[in-house]
mmCIF file of C-alpha atoms in Angstrom:
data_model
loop_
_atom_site.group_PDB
_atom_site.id
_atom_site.type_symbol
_atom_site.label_atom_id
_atom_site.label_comp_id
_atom_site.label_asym_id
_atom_site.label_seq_id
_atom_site.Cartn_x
_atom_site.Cartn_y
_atom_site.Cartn_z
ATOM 1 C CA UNK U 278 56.338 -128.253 -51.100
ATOM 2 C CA UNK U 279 55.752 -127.430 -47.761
ATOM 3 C CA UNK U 280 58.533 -127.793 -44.890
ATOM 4 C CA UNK U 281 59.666 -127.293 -41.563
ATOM 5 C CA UNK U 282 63.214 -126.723 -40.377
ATOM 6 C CA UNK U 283 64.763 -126.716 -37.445
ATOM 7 C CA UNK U 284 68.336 -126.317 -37.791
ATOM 8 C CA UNK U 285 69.543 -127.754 -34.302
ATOM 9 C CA UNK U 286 69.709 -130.915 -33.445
ATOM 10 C CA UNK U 287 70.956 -130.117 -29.963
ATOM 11 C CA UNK U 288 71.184 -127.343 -27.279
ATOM 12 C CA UNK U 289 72.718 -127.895 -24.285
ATOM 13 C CA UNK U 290 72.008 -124.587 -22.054
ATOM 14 C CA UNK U 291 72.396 -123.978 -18.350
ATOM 15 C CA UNK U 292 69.325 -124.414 -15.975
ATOM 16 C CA UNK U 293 68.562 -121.095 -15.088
ATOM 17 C CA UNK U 294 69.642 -119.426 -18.337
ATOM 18 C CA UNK U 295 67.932 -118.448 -21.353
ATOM 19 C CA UNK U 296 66.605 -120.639 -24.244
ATOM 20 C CA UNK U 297 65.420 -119.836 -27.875
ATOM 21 C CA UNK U 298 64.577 -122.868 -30.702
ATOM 22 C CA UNK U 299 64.300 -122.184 -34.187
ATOM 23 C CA UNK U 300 61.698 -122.778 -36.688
ATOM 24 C CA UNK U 301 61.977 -122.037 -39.981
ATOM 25 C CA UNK U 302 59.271 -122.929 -42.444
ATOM 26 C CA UNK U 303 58.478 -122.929 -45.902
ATOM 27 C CA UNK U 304 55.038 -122.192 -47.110
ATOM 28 C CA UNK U 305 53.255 -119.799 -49.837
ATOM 29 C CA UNK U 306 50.944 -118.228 -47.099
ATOM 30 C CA UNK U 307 50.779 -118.195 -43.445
ATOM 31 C CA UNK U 308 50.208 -121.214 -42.005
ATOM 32 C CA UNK U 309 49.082 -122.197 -38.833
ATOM 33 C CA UNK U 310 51.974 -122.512 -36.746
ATOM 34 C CA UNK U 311 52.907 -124.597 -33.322
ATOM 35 C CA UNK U 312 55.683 -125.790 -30.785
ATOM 36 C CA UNK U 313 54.959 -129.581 -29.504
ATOM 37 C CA UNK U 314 57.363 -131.211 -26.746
ATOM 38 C CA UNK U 315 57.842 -134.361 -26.083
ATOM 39 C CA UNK U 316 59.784 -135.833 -23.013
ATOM 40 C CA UNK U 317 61.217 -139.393 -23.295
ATOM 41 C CA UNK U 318 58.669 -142.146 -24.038
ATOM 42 C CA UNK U 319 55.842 -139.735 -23.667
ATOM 43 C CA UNK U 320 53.541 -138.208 -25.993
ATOM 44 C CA UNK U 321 53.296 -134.894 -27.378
ATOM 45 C CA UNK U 322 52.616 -132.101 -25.626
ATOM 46 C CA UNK U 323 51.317 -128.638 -26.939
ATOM 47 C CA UNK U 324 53.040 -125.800 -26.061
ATOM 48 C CA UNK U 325 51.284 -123.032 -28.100
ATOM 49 C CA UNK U 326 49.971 -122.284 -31.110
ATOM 50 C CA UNK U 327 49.647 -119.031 -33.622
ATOM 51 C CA UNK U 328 46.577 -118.872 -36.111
ATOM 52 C CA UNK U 329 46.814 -115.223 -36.405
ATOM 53 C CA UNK U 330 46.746 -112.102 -34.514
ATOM 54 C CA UNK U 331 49.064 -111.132 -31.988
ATOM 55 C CA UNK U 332 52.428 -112.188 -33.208
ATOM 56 C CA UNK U 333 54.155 -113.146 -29.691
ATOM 57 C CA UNK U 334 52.035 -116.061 -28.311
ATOM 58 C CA UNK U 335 52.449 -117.018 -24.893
ATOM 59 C CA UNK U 336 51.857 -120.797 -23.807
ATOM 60 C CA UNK U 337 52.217 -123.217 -21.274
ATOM 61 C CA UNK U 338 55.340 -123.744 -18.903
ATOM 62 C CA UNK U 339 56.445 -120.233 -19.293
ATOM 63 C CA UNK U 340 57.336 -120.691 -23.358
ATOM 64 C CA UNK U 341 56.306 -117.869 -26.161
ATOM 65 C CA UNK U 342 57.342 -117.760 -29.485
ATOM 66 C CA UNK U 343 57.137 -115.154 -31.961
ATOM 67 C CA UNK U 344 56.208 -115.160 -35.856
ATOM 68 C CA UNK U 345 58.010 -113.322 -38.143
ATOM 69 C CA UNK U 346 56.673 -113.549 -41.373
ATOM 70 C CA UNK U 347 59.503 -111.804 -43.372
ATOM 71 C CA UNK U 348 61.597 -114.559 -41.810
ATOM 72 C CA UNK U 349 59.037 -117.268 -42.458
ATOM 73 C CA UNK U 350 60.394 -118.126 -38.237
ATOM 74 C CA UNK U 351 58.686 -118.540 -35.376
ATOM 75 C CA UNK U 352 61.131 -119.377 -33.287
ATOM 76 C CA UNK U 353 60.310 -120.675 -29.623
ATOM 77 C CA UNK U 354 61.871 -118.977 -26.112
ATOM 78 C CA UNK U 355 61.968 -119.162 -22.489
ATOM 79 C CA UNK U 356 63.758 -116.681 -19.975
ATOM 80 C CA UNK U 357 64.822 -119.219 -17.726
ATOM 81 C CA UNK U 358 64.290 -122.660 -17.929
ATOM 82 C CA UNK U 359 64.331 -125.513 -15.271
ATOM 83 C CA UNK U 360 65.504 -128.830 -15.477
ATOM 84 C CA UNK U 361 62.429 -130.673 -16.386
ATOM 85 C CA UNK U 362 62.566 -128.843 -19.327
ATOM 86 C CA UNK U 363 64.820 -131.141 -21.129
ATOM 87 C CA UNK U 364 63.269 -132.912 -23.681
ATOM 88 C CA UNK U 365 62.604 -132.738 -27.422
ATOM 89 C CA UNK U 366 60.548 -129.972 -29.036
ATOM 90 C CA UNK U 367 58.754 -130.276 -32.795
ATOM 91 C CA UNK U 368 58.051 -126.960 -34.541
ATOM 92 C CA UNK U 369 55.117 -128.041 -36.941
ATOM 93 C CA UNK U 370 52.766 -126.291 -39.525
ATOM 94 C CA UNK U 371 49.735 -127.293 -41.254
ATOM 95 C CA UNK U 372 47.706 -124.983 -43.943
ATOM 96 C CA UNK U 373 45.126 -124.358 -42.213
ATOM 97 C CA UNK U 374 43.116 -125.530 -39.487
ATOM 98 C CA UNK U 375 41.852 -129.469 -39.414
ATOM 99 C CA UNK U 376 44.587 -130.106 -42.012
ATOM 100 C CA UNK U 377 48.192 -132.315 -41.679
ATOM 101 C CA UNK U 378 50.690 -131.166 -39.364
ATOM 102 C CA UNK U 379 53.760 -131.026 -40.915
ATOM 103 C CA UNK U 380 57.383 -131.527 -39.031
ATOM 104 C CA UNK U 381 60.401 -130.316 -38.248
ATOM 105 C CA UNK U 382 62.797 -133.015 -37.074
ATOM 106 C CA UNK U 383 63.164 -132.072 -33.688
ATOM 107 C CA UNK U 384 65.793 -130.149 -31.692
ATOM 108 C CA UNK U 385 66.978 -132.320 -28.475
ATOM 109 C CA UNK U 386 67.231 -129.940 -25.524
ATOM 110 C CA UNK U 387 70.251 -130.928 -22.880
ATOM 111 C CA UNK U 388 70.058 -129.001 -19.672
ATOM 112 C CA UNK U 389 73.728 -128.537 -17.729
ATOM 113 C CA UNK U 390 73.018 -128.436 -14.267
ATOM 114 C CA UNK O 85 41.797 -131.351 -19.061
ATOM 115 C CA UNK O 86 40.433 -133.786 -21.808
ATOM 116 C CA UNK O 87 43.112 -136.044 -23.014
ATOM 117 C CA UNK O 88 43.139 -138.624 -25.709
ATOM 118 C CA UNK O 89 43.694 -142.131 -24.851
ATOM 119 C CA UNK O 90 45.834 -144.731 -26.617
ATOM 120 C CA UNK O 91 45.914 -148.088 -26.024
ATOM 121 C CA UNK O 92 47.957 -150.336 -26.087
ATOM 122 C CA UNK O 93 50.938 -148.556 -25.271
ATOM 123 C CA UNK O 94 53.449 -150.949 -26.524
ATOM 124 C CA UNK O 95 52.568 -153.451 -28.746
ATOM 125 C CA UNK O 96 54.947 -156.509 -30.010
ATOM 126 C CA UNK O 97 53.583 -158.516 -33.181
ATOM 127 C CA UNK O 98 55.258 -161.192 -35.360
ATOM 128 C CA UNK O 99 55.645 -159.890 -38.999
ATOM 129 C CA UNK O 100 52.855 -160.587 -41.317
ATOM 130 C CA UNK O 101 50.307 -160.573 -38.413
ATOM 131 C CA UNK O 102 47.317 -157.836 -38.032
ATOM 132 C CA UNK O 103 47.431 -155.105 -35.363
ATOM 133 C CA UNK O 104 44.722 -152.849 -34.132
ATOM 134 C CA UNK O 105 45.816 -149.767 -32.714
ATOM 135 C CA UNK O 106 43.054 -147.810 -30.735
ATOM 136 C CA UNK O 107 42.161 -144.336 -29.468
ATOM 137 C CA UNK O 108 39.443 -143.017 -27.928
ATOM 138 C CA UNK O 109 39.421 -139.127 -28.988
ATOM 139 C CA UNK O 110 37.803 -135.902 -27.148
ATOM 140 C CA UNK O 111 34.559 -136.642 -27.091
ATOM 141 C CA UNK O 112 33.397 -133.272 -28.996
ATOM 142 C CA UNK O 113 35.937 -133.204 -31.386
ATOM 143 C CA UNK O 114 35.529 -133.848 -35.049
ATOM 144 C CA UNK O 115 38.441 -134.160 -36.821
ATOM 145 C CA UNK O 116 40.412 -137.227 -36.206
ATOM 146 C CA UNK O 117 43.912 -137.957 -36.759
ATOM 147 C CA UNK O 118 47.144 -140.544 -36.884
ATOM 148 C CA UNK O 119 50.541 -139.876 -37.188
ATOM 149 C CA UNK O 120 53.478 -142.302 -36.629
ATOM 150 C CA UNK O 121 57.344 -141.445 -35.653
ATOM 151 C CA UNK O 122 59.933 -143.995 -36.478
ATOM 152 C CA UNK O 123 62.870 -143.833 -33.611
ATOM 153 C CA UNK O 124 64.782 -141.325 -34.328
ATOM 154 C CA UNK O 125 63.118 -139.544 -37.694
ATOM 155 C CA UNK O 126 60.530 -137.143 -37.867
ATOM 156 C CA UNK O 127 56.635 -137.643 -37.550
ATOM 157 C CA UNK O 128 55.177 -138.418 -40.429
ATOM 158 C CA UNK O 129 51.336 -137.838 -41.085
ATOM 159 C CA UNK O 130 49.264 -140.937 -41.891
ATOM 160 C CA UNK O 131 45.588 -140.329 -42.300
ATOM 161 C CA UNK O 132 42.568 -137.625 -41.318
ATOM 162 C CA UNK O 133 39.137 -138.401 -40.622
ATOM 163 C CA UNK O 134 36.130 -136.759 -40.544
ATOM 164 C CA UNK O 135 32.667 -137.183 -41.006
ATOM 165 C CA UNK O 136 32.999 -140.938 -40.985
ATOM 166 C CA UNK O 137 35.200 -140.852 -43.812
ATOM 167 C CA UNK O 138 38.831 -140.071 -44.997
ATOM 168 C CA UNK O 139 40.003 -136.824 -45.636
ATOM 169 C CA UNK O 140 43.248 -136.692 -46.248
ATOM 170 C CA UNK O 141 46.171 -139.366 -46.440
ATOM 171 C CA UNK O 142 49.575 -139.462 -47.456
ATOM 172 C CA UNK O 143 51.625 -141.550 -49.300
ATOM 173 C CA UNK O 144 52.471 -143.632 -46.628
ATOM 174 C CA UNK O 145 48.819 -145.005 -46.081
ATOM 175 C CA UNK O 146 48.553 -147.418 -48.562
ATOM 176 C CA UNK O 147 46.164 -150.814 -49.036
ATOM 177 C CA UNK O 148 47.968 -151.894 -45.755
ATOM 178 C CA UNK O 149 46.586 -149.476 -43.403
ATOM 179 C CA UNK O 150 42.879 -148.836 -42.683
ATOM 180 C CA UNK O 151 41.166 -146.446 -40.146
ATOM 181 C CA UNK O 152 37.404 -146.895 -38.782
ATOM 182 C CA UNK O 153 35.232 -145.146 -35.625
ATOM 183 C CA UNK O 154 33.512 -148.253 -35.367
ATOM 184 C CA UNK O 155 31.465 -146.490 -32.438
ATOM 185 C CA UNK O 156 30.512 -142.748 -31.309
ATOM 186 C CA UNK O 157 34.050 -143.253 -29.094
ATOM 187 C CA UNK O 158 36.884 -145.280 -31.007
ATOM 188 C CA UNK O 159 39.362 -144.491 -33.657
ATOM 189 C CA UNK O 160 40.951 -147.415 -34.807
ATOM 190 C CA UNK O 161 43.758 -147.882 -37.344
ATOM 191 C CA UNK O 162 44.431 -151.124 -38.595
ATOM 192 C CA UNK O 163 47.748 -152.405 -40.001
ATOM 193 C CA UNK O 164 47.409 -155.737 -41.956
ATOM 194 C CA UNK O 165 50.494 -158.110 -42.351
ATOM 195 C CA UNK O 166 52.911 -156.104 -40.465
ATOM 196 C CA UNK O 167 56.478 -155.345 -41.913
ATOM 197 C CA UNK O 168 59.377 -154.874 -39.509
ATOM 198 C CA UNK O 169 59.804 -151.253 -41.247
ATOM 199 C CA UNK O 170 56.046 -150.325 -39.152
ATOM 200 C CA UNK O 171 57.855 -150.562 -35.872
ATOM 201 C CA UNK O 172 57.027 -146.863 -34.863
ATOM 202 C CA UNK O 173 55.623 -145.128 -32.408
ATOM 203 C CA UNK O 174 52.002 -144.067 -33.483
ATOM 204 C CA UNK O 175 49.862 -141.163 -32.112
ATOM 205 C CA UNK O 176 46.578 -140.362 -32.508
ATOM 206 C CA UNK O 177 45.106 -137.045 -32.497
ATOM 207 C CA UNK O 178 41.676 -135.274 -32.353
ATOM 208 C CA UNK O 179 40.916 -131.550 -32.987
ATOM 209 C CA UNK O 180 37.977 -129.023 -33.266
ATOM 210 C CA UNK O 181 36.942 -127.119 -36.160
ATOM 211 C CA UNK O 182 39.390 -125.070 -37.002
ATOM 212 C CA UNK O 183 42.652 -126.683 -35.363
ATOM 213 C CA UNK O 184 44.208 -126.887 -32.063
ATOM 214 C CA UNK O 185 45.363 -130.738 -32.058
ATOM 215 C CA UNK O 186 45.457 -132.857 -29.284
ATOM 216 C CA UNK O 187 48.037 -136.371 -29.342
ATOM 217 C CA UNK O 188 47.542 -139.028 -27.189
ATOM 218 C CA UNK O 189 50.455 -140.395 -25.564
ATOM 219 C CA UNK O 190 51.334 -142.793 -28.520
ATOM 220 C CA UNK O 191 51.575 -146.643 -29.062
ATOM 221 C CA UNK O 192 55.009 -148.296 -29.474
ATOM 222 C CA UNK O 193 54.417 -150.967 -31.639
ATOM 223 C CA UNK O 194 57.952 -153.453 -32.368
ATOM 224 C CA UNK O 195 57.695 -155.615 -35.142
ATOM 225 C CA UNK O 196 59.977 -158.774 -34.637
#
């Protein structure tokens, strides 16, 4: 069966330092691949997105993430990142395109000031 | 940038009763979607529409739950005699051909 993991529940990192998420998943082929966050009480908000291609995708507020497919990863980064950037962030998958997202349970992002 | 819209945003209903949750999608998307999140668990896929019909569903849409565009605009998902085990948080999304999902900003609904 398909799955998503994310293996932290938290990261608490220093505004101004560097971030990186992980995202493992399990599937037989690539699947389409993307970072949502979600700040408290708020909807989800796509970050990027990787159908194929280019294996580094860039996407909004300064984010990229890069597939790996011998490491079925695609782990999420950011250089620097500010304090609004605390919130939660889903790593999901789906088959193919128009199909179910599936979900990795989350990893809670703490910034220190 | 096109959004979709949710309403209500927080809903309260007595057990047993019938909600309506509603969305108005992209307007030139075709794919439409609901997904729910139960505080503090993951979210879990409910149902996919397209071409005025289901497309998917998992296991968790059962008789209780229904889903209709009743018009060229609305997505609707209806819950019939609500449990306290619905209270989630449910999104909507719509997408193009070929992925690239949009959420709307979700619908708390509390069962008491």
């Amino acid at each position: 069966a398909q799955s998503v993991t994310q293996p932290d529940i938290h990261i608490t990192v220093s505004e101004g330092a560097s971030l990186e998420l992980r995202c493992n998943y399990s599937y037989g082929a690539t699947p389409y691949l993307f970072w949502y966050v979600q700040s408290p009480g708020q909807g989800l908000q796509l970050l990027l997105k990787y159908f194929s291609g280019d294996t580094l995708v860039q996407g909004i507020k300064g984010f990229e993430a890069e597939f790996k497919r011998s490491q079925s990863s695609f782990n999420l980064r950011k250089p620097s990142v500010h304090w609004s950037d605390a919130a939660e962030y889903f790593c999901a998958v789906a088959p193919g395109g128009n199909y179910q997202l599936i979900w990795g349970a989350g990893t809670k992002l703490i910034i220190k000031p | 940038e096109p959004e979709v819209t949710q309403t209500p945003s927080h809903q309260v209903t007595q057990m047993g009763q019938e909600v309506i949750l509603r969305c108005v999608p992209i307007s030139n998307h075709l794919y439409f979607y609901w997904y729910r999140q139960i505080l503090g668990q993951k979210v879990e896929f409910l149902v996919s529409f397209y071409n005025n019909e289901i497309s998917e569903k998992s296991e968790i849409f059962d008789d209780q739950f229904s889903v209709e565009r009743p018009d060229g605009s609305n997505f609707t998902l209806k819950i019939r005699s609500t449990k306290l085990e619905d209270s989630a948080m449910y999104f909507c999304a719509s997408s193009m051909t070929g992925g690239g999902y949009t959420f709307g900003s979700g619908t708390r609904l509390t069962v008491v």
